[in-house]
XYZ file of C-alpha atoms in Angstrom:
130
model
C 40.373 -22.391 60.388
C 40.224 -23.601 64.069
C 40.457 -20.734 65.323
C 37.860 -18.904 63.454
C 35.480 -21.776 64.878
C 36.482 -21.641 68.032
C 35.690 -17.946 67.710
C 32.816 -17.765 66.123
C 31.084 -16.272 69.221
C 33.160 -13.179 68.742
C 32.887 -12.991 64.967
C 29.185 -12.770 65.405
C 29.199 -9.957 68.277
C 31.346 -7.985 65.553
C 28.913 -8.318 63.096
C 26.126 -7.337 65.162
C 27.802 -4.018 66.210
C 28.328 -3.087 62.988
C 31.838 -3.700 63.307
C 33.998 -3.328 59.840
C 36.651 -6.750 60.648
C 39.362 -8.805 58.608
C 40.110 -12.184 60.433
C 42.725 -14.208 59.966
C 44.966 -16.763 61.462
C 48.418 -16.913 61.259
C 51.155 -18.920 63.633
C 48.611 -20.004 65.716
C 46.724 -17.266 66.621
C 43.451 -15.333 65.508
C 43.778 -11.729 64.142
C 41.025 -9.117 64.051
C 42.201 -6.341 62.506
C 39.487 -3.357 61.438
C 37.180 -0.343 63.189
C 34.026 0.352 64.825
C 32.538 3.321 65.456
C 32.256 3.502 69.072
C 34.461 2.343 71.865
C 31.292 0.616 73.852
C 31.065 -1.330 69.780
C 34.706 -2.347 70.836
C 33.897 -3.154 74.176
C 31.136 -5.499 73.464
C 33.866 -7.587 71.225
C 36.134 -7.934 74.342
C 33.607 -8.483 76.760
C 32.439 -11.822 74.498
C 35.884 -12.633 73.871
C 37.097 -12.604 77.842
C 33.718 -14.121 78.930
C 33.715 -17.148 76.504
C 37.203 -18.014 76.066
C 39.383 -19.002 78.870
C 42.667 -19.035 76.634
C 42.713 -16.205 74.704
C 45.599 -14.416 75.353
C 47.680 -17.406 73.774
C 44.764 -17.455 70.623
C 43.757 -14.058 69.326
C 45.165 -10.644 68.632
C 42.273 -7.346 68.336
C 43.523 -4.316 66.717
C 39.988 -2.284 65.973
C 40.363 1.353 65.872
C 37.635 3.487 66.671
C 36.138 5.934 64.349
C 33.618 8.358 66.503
C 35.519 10.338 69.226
C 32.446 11.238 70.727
C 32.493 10.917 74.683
C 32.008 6.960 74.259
C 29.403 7.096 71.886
C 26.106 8.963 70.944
C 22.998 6.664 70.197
C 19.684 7.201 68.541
C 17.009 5.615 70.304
C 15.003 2.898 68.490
C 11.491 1.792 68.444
C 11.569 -0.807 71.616
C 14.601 1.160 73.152
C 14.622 1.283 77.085
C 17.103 2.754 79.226
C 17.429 -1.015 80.576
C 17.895 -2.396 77.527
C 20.515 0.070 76.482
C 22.288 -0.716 79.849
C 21.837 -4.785 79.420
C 22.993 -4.411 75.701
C 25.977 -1.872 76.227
C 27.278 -2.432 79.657
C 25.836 -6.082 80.207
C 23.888 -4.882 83.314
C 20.641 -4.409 82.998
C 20.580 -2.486 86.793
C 23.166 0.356 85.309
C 20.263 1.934 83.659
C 20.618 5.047 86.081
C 24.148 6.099 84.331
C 22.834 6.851 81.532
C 19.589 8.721 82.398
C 22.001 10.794 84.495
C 24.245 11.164 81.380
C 21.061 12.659 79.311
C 19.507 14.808 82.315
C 19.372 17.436 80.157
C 17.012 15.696 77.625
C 14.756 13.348 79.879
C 12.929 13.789 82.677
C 11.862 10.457 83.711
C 14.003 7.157 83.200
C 10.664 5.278 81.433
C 9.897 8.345 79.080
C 12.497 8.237 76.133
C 11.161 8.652 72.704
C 12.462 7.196 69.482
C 14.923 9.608 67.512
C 16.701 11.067 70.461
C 20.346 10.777 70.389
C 21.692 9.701 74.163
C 24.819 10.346 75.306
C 26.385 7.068 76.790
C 28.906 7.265 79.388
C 32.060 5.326 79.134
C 31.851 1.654 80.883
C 34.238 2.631 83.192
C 32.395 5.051 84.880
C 28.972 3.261 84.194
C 30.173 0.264 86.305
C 31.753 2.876 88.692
C-alpha cells in the first residue's frame, strides 16, 4: 500500500483523464494495468509520473493501451476551452497553443475564435513540442 501512496499523484491524473486503471503492487513495485482513449490521456499519466517521482523506474510498471487510433486524439471543445488551455492541459505548455490552431486550419480562422462543440484535431506531443 506504499506504493499506491506514494503514487497517489498519478492515480489522480488517471482519474481525471478518464482513464479505465487496475493498480496493484506486487514484489515491490506499482502496476497500472488498463486503457485510455487517447495517447495525449496516456501521456499526461507519464508526464506526472516522470515529473514527480525521481525513482520510478525501480517502483512502477504502466501497461495502458489506447483505444482511439485517431491521429493522437480528436477533442470537443468545452464551454471555457482556449487554444491555451488545451496546450497547458495536453502538452503542459501553455505557449504551444500555435500547433494546434495550425492542426485545425481548416476549421478556425483566428486562434481566440473557437466555439464550443467543435471537435479539434490535436497533434501528437512530439511534433507539438517540435
Amino acid at each position: 500500500m506504499a506504493l499506491q501512496n506514494d503514487y497517489q499523484d498519478v492515480l489522480e491524473v488517471a482519474k481525471t483523464v478518464g482513464a479505465k486503471v487496475e493498480s496493484r503492487e506486487e514484489n515491490g513495485k506499482l502496476i497500472l494495468k488498463g486503457s485510455v482513449d487517447h495517447a495525449w490521456d496516456r501521456d499526461r499519466i507519464w508526464d506526472q509520473i516522470k515529473a514527480k517521482h525521481a525513482n520510478w523506474q525501480q517502483e512502477i510498471m504502466v501497461n495502458l493501451t489506447v483505444t482511439n487510433a485517431e491521429p493522437y486524439g480528436l477533442y470537443t471543445v468545452k464551454s471555457g476551452d482556449t487554444l491555451g488551455k488545451l496546450a497547458k492541459d495536453i502538452y503542459g505548455d501553455v505557449k504551444l497553443y500555435p500547433k494546434i490552431f495550425e492542426a485545425n486550419k481548416d476549421q478556425l480562422k483566428d486562434p481566440d475564435k473557437i466555439k464550443v462543440g467543435q471537435v479539434l484535431n490535436l497533434p501528437p506531443k512530439s511534433i507539438a513540442q517540435a
